[in-house]
Coordinates of C-alpha atoms in Angstrom, one line a residue:
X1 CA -3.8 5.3 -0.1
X2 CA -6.3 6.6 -2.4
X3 CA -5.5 9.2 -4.8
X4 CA -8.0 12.2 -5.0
X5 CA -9.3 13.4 -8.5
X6 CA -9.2 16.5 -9.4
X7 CA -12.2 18.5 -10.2
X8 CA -11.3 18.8 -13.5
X9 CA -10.7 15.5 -13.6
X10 CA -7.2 16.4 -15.5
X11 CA -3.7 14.5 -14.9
X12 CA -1.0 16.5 -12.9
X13 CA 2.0 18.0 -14.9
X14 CA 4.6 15.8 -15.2
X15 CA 7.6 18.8 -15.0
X16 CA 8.1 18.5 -11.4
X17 CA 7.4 15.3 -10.4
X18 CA 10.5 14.4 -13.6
X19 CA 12.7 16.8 -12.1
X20 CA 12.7 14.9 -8.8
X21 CA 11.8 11.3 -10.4
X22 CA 13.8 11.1 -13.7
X23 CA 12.3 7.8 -15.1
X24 CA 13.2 5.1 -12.7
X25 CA 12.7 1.5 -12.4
X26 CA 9.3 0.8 -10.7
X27 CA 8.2 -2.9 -10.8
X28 CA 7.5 -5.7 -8.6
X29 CA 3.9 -6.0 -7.8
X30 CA 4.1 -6.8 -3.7
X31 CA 1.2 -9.0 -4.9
X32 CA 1.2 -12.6 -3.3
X33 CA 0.1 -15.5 -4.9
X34 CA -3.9 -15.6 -3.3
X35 CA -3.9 -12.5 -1.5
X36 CA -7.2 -10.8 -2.3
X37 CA -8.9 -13.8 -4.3
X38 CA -7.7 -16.5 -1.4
X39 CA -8.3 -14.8 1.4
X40 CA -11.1 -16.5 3.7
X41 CA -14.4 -14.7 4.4
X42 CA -13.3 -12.8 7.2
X43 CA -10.5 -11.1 5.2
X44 CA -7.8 -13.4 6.8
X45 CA -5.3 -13.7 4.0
X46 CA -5.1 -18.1 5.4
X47 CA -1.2 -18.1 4.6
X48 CA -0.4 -17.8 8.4
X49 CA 1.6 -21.5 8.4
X50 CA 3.6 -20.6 4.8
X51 CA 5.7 -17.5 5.6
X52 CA 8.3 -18.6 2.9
X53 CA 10.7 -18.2 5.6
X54 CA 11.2 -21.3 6.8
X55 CA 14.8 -22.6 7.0
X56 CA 15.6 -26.2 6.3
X57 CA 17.9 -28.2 8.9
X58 CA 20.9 -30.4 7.8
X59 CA 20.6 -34.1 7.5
X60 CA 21.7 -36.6 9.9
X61 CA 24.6 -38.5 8.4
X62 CA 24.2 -42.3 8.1
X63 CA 26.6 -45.0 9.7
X64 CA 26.9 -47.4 6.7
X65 CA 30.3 -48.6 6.5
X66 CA 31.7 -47.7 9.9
X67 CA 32.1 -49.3 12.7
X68 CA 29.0 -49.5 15.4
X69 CA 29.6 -47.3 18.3
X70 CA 28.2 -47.6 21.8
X71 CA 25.0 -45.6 21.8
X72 CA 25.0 -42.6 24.2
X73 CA 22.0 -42.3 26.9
X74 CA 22.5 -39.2 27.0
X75 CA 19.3 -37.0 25.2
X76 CA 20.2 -35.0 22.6
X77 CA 19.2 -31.4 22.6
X78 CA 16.4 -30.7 20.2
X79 CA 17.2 -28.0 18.1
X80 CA 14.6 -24.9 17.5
X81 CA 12.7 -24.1 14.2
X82 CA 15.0 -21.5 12.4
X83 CA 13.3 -19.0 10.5
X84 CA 10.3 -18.7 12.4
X85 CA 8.3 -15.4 12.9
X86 CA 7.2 -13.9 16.1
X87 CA 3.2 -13.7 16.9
X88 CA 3.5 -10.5 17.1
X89 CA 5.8 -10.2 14.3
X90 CA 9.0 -8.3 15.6
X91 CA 11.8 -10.0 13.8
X92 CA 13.4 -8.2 11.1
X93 CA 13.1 -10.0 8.0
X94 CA 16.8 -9.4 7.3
X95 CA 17.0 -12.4 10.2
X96 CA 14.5 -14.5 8.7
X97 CA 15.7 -14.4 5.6
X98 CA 19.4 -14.5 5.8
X99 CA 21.3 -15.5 2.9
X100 CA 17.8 -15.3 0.9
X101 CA 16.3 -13.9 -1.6
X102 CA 12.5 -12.1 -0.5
X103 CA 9.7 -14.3 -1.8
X104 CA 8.7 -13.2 -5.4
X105 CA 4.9 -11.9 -6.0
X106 CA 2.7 -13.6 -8.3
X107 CA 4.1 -13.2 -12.0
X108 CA 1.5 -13.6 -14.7
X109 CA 2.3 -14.3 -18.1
X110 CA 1.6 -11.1 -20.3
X111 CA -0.1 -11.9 -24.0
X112 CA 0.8 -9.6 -27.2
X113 CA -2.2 -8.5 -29.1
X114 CA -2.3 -8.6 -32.6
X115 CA -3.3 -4.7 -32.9
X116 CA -0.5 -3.4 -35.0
X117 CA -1.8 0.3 -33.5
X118 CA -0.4 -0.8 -30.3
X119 CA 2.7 -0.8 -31.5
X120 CA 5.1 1.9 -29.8
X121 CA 7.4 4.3 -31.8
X122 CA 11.1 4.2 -30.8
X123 CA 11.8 6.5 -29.2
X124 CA 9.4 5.5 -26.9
X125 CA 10.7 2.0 -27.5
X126 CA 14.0 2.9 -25.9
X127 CA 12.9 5.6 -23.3
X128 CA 11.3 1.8 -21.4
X129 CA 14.5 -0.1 -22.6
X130 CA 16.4 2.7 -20.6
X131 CA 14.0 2.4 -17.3
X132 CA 14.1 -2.0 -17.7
X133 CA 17.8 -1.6 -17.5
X134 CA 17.6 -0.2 -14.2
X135 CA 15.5 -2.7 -12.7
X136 CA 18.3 -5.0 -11.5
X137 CA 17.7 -7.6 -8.4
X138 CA 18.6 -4.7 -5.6
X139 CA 15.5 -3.1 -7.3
X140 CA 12.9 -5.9 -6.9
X141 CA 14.7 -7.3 -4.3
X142 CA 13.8 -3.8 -2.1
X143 CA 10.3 -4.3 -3.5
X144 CA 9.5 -7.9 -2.6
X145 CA 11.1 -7.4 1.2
X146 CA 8.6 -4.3 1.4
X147 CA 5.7 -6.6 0.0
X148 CA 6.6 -9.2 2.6
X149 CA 7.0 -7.1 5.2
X150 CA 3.5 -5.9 4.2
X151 CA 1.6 -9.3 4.3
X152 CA 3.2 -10.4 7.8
X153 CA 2.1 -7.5 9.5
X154 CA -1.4 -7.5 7.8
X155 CA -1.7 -11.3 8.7
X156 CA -1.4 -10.3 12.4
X157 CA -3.7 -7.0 12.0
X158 CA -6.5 -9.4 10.6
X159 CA -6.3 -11.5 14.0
X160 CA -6.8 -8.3 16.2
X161 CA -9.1 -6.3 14.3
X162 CA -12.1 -7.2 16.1
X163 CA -14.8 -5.3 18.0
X164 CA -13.5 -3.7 21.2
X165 CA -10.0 -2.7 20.1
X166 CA -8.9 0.9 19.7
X167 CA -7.8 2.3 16.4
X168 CA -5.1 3.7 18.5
X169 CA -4.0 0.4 19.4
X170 CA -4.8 -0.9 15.7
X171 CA -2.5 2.0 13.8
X172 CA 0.4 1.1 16.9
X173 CA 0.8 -2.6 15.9
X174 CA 0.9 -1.5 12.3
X175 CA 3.6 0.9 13.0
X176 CA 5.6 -0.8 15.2
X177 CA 5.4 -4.3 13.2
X178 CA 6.2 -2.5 9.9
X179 CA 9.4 -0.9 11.6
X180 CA 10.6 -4.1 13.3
X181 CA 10.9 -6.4 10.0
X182 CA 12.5 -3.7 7.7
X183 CA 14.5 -2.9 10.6
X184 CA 14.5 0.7 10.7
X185 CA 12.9 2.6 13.8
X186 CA 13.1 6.2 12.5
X187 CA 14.0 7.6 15.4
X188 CA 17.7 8.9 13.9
X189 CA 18.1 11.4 11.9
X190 CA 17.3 10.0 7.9
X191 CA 16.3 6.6 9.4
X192 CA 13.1 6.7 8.3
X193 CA 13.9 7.5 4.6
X194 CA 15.6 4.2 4.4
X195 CA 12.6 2.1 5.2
X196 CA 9.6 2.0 7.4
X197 CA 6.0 3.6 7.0
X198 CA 4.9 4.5 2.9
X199 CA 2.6 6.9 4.2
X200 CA 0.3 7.6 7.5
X201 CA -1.7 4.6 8.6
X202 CA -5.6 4.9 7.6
X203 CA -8.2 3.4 9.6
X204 CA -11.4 4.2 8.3
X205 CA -14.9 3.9 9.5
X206 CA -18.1 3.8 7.9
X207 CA -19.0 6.4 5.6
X208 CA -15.4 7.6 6.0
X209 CA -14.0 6.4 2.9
X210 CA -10.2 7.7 3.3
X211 CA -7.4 9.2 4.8
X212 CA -8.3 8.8 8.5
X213 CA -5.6 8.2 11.0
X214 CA -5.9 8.2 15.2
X215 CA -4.1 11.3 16.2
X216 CA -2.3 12.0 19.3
X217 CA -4.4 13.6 22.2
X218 CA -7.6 12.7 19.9
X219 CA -10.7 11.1 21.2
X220 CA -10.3 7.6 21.4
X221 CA -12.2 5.6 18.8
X222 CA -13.4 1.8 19.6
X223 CA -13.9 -0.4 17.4
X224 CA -18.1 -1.9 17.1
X225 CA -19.4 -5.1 15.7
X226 CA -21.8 -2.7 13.2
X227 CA -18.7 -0.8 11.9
X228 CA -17.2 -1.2 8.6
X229 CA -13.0 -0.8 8.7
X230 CA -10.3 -0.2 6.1
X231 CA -7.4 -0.9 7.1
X232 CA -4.6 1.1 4.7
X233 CA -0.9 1.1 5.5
X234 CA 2.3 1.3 3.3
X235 CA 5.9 -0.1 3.3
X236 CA 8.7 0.9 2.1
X237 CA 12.5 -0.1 1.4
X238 CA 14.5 2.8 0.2
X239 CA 11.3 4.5 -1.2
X240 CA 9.9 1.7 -2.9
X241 CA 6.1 1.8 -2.2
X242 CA 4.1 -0.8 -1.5
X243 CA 0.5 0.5 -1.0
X244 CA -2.4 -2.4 0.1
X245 CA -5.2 -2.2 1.8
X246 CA -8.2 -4.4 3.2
X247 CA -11.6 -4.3 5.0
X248 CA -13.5 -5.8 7.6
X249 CA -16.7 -6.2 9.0
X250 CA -18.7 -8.0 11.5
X251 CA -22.0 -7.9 10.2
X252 CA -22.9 -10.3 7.3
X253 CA -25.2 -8.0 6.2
X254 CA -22.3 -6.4 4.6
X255 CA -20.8 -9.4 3.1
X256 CA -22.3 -8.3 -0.5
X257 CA -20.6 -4.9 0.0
X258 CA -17.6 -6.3 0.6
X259 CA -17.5 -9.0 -2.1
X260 CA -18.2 -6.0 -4.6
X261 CA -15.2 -4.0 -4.1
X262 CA -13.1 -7.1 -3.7
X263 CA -14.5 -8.5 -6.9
X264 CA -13.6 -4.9 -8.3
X265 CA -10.2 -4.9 -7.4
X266 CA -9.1 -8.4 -8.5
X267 CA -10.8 -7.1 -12.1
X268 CA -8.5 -4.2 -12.4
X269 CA -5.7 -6.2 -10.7
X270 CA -6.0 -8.8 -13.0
X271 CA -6.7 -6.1 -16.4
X272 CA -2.9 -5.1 -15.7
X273 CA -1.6 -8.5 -16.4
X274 CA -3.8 -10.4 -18.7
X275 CA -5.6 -9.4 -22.1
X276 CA -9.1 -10.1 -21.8
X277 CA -11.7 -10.5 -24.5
X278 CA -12.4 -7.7 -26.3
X279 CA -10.5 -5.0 -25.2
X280 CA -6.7 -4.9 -24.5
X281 CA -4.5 -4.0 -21.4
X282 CA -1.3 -4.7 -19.6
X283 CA 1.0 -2.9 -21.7
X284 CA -0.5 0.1 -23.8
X285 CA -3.9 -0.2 -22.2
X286 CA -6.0 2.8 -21.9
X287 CA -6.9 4.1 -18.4
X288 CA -10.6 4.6 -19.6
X289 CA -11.0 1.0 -20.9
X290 CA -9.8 -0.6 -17.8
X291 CA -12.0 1.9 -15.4
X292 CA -15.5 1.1 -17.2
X293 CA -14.7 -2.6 -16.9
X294 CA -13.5 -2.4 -12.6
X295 CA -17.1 -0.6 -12.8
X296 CA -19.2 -3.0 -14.7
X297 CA -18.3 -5.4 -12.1
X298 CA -18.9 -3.6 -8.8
X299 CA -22.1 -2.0 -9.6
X300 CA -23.6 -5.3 -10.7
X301 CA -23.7 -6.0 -6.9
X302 CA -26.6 -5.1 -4.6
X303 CA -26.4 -5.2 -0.4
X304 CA -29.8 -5.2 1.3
X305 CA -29.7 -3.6 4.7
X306 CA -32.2 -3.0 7.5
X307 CA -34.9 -4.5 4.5
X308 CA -33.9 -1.9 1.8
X309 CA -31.8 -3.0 -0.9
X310 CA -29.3 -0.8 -2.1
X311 CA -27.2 -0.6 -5.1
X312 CA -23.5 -0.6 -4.6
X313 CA -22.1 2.5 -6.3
X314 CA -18.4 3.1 -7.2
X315 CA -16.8 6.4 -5.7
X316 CA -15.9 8.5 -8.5
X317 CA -13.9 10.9 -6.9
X318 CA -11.0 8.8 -5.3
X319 CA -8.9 6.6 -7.7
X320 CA -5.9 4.1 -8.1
X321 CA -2.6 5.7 -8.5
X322 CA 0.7 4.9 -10.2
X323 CA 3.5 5.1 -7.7
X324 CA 7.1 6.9 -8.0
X325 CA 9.8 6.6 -5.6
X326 CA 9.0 8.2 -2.6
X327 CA 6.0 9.2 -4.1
X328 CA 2.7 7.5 -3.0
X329 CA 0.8 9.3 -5.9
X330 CA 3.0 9.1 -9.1
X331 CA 1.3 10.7 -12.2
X332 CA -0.9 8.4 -13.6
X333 CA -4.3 7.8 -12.5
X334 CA -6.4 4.8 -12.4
X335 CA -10.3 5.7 -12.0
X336 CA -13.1 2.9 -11.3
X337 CA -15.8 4.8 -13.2
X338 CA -16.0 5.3 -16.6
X339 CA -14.4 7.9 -17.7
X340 CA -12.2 9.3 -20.9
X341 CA -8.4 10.2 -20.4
X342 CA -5.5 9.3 -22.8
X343 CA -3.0 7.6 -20.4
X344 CA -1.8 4.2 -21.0
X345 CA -0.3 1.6 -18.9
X346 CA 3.7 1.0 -19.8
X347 CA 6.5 -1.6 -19.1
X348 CA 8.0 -0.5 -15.4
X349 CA 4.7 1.2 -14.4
X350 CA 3.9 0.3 -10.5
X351 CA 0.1 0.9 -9.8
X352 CA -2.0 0.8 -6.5
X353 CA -5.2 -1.3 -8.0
X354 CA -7.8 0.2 -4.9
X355 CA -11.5 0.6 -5.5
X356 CA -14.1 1.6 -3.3
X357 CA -17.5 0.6 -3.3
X358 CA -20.6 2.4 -1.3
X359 CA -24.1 2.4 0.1
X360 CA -24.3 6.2 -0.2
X361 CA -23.9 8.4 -3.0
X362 CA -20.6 7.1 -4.6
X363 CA -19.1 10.5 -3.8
X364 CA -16.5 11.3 -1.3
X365 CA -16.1 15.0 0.1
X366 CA -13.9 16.9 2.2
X367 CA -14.4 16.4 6.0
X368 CA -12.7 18.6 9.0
X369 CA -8.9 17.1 10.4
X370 CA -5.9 16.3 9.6
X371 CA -5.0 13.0 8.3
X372 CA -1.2 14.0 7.5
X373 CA 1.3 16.0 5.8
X374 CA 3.5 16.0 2.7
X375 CA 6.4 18.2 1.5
X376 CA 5.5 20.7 -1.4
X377 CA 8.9 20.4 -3.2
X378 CA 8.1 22.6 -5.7
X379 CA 8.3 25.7 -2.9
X380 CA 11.9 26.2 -1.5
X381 CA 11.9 28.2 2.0
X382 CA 13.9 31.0 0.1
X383 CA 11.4 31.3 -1.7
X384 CA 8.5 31.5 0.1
X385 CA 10.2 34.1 2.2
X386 CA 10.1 32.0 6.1
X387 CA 10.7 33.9 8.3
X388 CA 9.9 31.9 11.3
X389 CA 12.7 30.4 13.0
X390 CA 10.5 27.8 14.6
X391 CA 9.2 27.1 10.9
X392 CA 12.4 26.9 9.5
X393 CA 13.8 23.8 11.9
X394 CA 10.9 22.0 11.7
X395 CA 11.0 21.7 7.8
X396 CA 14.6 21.0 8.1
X397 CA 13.2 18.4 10.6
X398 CA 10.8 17.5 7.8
X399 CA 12.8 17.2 4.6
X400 CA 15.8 15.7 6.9
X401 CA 13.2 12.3 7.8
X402 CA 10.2 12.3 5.6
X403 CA 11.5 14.2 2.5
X404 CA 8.6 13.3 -0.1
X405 CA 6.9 11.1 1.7
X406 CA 3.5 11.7 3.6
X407 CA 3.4 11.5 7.5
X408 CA 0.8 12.0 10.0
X409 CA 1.1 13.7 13.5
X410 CA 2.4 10.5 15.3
X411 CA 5.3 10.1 12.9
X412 CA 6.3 13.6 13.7
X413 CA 6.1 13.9 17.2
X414 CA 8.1 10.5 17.9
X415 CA 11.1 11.9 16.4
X416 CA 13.2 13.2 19.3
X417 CA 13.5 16.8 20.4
X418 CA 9.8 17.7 18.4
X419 CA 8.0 19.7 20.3
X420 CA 5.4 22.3 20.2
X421 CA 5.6 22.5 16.3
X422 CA 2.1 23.4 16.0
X423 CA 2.8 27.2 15.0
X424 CA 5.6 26.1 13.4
X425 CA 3.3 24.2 11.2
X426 CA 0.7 26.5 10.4
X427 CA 3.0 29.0 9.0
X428 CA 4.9 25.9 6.8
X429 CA 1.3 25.4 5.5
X430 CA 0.3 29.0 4.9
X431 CA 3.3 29.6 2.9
X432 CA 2.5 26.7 0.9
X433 CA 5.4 24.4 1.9
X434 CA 3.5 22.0 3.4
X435 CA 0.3 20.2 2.0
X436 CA -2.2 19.0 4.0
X437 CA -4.6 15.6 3.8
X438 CA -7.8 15.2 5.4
X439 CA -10.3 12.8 6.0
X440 CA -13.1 12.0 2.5
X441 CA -16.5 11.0 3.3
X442 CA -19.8 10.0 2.1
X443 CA -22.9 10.5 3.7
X444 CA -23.4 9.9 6.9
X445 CA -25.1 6.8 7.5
X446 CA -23.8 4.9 4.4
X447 CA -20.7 2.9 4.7
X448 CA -18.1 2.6 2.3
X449 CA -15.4 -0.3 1.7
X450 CA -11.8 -0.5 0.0
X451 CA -9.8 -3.2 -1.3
X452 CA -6.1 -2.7 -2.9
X453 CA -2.8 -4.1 -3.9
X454 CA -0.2 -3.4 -5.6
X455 CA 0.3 -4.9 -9.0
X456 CA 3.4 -3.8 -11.9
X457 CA 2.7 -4.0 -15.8
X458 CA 4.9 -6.6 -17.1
X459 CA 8.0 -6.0 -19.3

């Protein structure tokens, strides 16, 4: 889920989001081994046959040194495959993986640099020691069953997304595969704060470069071989995020566009992990080094369509994000432009690496609708002076299921006994309780594509 910049291109205060999220553990990438750079041409991620979940059967015992018996005619029974996934998957992965540990993401090898500048003062020193403490196994562990969760049910989305299916139908299968392997439908009271849906499906088209979702009683939208489509959901387990996202397209004549903002991604994906030459990163590196690098690479790409060739321009206004506990958008930003801002990448830090890459004007502005909604913690009911008593259930509805968390419409309304919460609505968002997210867009007639995973800075 991309993170909007703000006009001022300044970070958001840290005071509120610390009072809510005193530092906590936030690692584990969700990234598996492949899953951008090995992913065949169509976007299919080509792990279908390895789920890691595969359980082994016990031997047959030998008959040296024991008497022969009669052999029986009888048939035995062959015994089914354990551990197998569903096509849809529908199994909860606390089935599959019983007794197991969730597969680990791909762990790269962090080098030191030599720059004694980089070296951290101690208090800062043990302020990480304190948040590495808290990263015990229940930590990752939460983190590596959201990322798995994640990469079964976008395996399956890449085998339906294809012209002639609704985006109805697209955001359904997400929802409900999501909610069948962490096992959690939402539907009681606090369910869905214990695992489920990071944040409200996006299916974009086009020049619509974000934060699109199908909304109930909405115009049905259809899927065509000419379309461009991101495809941006989130898990989590117990508020760990992961956030990854994907696009496809029909049309080779978009193949270039696509290879751009995947190349893009696996740069910055790769710059928190490795140290490459020249410049530093992982641990300590700048924000502003790492963004001119992501754009050196996607802009060096060109896509020629309907015989004019077009340079492929990085959005500047939507970045990548750090991510807090039940916080899509933590407060750190990632840009893919260059740009100049003092934050640094630290041990524990979980970022969404996402770039976008376009044929228009690399900028993304407001458009009309409501992609979802999020909870304005900083604004108690008290004190906003709510009146309403329509108002004042539904945010008890709210903070009750989502809490922090950002929902759309459908999320709301399949909670039982929500109903005509429309007004209800309007006066949570008028008295600033309630933030809402709409749709960014470029031109119209360009088309705009996204590629993200989610990748921690080693410790």
């Amino acid at each position: 889920m991309g993170s909007k910049t703000p006009e001022d291109h300044q970070s958001p205060t840290q005071a509120g989001i610390a009072a809510v999220n005193p530092p906590k553990p936030a690692a584990a990438s969700g990234l598996v081994q492949g899953a951008l750079e090995g992913e065949d041409e169509d976007g299919d991620d080509g792990d279908d046959d390895n789920l890691g979940a595969d359980l082994k059967s016990g031997s047959q015992p030998t008959n040296e040194g024991k008497k022969k018996k009669k052999r029986s005619n009888k048939k035995k029974k062959s015994k089914v495959a354990a551990g197998q996934q569903t096509t849809p998957p529908t199994l909860a992965l606390a089935n599959l993986f019983h007794h197991q540990r969730y597969p680990e993401g791909e762990i790269v090898e962090y080098a030191t640099s030599n720059n004694d500048n980089l070296q951290r003062t101690t208090a800062e020193e043990l302020r990480h020691l304190s948040v590495l403490d808290n990263m015990d196994d229940e930590f990752l562990n939460d983190y590596r069953k959201a990322a798995e969760t994640h990469r079964q049910v976008r395996q399956h989305v890449q085998t339906i997304a294809k012209p002639g299916v609704s985006m109805s139908q697209l955001a359904q299968e997400i929802e409900d595969g999501v909610r069948a392997l962490v096992d959690h439908q939402g539907l009681e009271k606090g369910d869905a704060l214990k695992a489920g849906m990071g944040f409200p499906t996006g299916l974009c088209l086009n020049n619509v470069a974000a934060h699109w979702t199908p909304n109930p009683g909405a115009k049905e939208v259809i899927l065509q071989y000419d379309d461009v489509l991101k495809v941006d959901f989130g898990v989590h387990v117990k508020g760990r995020i992961v956030d990854s996202a994907f696009t496809v397209a029909f049309n080779p004549a978009y193949d270039n566009l696509l290879a751009a903002v995947k190349a893009a991604t696996n740069t910055g994906l790769k710059l928190t992990t490795k140290k490459p030459r020249a410049q530093e990163a992982g641990i300590d590196a700048r924000m502003d080094h790492i963004s001119a690098t992501i754009q050196e690479v996607m802009e060096s790409h060109e896509v020629t369509l309907r015989g004019k060739t077009i340079p492929v321009k990085a959005v500047r206004n939507i970045t990548g994000h750090n991510i807090l506990r039940y916080r899509i958008h933590g407060d750190k930003q990632v840009p893919f432009v260059k740009t100049r801002i003092s934050q640094r990448m630290e041990e524990g830090d979980v970022f969404a690496i996402e770039t976008f890459g376009s044929t228009g004007k690399g900028h993304a502005g407001d458009d009309v609708g409501v992609y979802g909604y999020g909870r304005n913690e900083h604004v108690s009911a008290a004190a906003a002076g709510l009146h309403h008593a329509s108002a004042k259930a539904l945010l008890k509805t709210i903070d009750e299921n989502f809490g922090t968390l950002v929902f759309s419409r459908r999320y709301l309304e399949r909670i039982p006994g929500v109903k005509n919460y429309h007004l209800g609505m309007r006066s949570l968002v008028a008295n600033g309780l309630i933030n809402t997210y709409g749709p960014l867009v470029d031109i119209p007639g360009s088309y705009v594509a996204q590629f993200e995973h989610v990748s921690s800075v080693p410790n």
